[in-house]
XYZ file of C-alpha atoms in Angstrom:
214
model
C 39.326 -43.427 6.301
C 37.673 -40.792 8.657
C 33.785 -40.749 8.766
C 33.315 -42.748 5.976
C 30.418 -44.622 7.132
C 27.672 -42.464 6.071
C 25.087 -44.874 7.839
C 26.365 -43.558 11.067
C 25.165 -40.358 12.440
C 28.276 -37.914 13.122
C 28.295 -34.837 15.106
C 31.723 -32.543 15.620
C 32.534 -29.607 17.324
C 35.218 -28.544 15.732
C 36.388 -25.634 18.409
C 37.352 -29.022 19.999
C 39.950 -30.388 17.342
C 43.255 -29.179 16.954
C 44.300 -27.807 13.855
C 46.815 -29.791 11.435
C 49.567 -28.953 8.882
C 48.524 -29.374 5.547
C 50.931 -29.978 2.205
C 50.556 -25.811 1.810
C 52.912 -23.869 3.916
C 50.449 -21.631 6.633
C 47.750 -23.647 6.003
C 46.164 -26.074 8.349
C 42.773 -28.040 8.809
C 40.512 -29.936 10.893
C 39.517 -33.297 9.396
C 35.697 -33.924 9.339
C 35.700 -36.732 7.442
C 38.333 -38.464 4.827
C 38.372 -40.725 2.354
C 42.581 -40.894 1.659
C 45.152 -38.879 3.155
C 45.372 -36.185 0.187
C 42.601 -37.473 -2.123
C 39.234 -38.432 -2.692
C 36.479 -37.538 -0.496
C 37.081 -35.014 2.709
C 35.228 -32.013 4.402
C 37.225 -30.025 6.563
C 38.116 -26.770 8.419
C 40.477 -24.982 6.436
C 42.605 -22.075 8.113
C 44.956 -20.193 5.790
C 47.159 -17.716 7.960
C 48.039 -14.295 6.285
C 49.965 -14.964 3.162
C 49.514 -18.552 2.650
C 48.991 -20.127 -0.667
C 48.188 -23.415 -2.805
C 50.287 -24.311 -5.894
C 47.613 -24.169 -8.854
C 45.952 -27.809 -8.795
C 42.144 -29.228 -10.415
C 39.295 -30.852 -8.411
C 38.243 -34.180 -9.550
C 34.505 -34.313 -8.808
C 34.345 -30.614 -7.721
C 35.286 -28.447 -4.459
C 32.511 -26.669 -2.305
C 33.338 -23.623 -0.134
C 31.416 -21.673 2.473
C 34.367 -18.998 3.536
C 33.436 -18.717 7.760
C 36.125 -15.498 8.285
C 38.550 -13.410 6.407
C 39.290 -13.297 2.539
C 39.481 -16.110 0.376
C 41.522 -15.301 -2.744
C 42.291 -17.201 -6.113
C 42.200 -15.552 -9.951
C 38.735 -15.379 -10.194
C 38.525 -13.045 -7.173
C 38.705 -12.112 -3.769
C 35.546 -13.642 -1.569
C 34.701 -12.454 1.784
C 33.392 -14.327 4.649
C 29.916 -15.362 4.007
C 30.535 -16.198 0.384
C 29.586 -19.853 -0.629
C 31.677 -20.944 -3.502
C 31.238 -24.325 -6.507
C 34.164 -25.011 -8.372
C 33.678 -27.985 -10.322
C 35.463 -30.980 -12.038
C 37.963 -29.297 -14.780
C 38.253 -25.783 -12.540
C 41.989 -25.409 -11.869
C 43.234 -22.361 -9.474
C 45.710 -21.272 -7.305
C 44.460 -20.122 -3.789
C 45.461 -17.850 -1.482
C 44.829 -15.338 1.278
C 46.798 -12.129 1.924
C 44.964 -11.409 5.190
C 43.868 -15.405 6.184
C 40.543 -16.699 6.221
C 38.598 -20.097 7.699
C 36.591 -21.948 5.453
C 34.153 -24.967 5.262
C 35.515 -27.334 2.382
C 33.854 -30.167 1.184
C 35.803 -32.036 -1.860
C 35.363 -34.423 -4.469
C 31.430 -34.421 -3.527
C 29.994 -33.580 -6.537
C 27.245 -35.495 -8.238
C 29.280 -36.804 -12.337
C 26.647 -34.572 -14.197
C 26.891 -30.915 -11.783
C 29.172 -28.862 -13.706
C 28.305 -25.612 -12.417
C 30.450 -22.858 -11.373
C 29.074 -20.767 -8.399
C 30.228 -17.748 -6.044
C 27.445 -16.321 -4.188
C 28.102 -13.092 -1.637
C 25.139 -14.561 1.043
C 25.304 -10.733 2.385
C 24.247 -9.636 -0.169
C 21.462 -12.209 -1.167
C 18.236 -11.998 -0.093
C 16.857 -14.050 2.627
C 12.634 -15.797 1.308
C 10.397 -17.311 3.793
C 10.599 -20.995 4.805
C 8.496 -23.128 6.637
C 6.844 -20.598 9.696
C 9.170 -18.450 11.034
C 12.045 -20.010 9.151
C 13.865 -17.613 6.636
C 15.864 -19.436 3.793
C 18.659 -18.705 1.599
C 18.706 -21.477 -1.396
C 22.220 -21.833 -2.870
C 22.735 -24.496 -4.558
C 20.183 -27.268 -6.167
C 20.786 -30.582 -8.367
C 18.962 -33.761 -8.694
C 18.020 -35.263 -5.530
C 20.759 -32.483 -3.698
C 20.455 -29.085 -2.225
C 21.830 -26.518 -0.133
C 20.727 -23.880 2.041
C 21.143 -21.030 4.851
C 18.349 -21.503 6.756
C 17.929 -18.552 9.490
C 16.210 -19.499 12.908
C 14.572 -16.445 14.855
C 14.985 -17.355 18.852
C 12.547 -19.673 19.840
C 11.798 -21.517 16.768
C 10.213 -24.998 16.543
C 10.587 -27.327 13.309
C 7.766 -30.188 13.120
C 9.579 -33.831 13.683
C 10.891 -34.896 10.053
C 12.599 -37.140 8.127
C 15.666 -37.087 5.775
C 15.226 -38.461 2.677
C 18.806 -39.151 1.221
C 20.418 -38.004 4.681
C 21.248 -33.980 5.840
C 24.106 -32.297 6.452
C 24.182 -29.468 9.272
C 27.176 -26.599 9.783
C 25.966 -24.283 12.715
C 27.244 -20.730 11.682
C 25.951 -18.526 14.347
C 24.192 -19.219 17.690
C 22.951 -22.953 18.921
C 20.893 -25.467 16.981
C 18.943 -28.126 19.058
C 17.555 -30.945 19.008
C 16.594 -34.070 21.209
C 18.943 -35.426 20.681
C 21.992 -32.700 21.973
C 22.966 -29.003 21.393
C 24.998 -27.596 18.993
C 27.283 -24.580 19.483
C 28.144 -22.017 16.475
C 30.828 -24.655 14.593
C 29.375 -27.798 15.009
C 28.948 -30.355 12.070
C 26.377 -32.737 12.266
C 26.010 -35.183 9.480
C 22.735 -37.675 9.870
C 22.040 -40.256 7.546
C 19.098 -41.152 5.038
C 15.986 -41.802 6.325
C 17.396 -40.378 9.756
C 14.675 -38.335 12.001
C 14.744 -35.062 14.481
C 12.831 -32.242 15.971
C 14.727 -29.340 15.789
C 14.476 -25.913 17.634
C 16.800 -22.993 18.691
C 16.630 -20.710 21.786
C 18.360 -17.999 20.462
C 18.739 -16.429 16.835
C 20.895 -19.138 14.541
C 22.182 -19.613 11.228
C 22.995 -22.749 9.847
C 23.900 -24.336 6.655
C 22.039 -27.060 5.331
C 22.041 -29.941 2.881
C 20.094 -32.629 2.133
C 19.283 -35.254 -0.486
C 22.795 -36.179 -1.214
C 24.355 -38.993 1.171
């Protein structure tokens, strides 16, 4: 059990963990948060090195996937960094990477009635306007749940505001803030429901976002 409390507010950098084998030859991790050592909940950093690959396997209750550098491969495709994959309950592949890639995986995290498949190129998606100088990338919605890119021009204030049903913060590019700390480009900040900030940036950042779902 690693960050399994999700009353407590959690915040990672995870240039400052140390990468771990995983069961897959030439790939490792960095554990965010685990339910069991090989099952069940988990959201990691996932590193395959040139060449590594899975044995073909299913995801109970779904696997999300932003891919962070490189190529992620399986028989569906080839997705390049900045592609945000859903692969849900009954979706059974075998993945790989012929050049290596880092991804964001979040597993067995899908609400028992989302059954959609997704793989969305965010380059090539267009970026709609948010809250004042906020631009927002909507990805993913269901029920109470959604994800986001949000994209913060330098300089950017956010009013204070709650999170109903908790948020869930990956810093992409540049530094989110709040009063609470700073957060480099690979952070992961996971705040409970109810849970309150005031948010800003000093320099251009991306992050991804979601809320409604802890």
């Amino acid at each position: 059990m690693l960050n399994m409390d999700f009353s407590q507010r959690v915040v990672i950098n995870t240039a400052d963990l140390e990468w771990q084998n995983s069961p897959a030859t030439g790939v490792l991790r960095k554990r965010l948060a685990r339910e069991e050592a090989e099952r069940g909940h988990a959201t990691s950093i996932v590193k395959y090195q040139a060449g590594a690959k899975f044995n073909s396997h299913p995801h109970p209750l779904g696997e999300e996937i932003l891919v962070l550098e490189g190529v992620f491969s399986d028989e569906t495709g080839d997705y390049p960094a900045g592609t945000y994959l859903r692969n849900p309950e009954g979706f059974v592949h075998a993945p790989f990477s012929l050049q290596g890639c880092t991804l964001l995986v979040k597993l067995h995290q899908f609400q028992t009635t989302d059954s959609q498949q997704m793989a969305i190129n965010t380059n090539e998606t267009e970026w709609l306007s948010g809250h004042g100088q906020l631009q927002v990338m909507p990805l993913h919605q269901h029920s109470t749940e959604s994800t986001a890119l949000v994209k913060w021009p330098a300089g950017t204030h956010f009013q204070p505001h709650r999170h109903f049903g908790g948020e869930e913060i990956y810093v992409i590019s540049g530094e989110f803030i709040d009063e609470l700390g700073r957060y480099p480009a690979g952070t992961w900040i996971r705040s409970p429901h109810l849970s309150q900030h005031n948010p800003y940036v000093e320099q251009d950042t991306v992050i991804l976002v979601k809320v409604g779902h802890l």
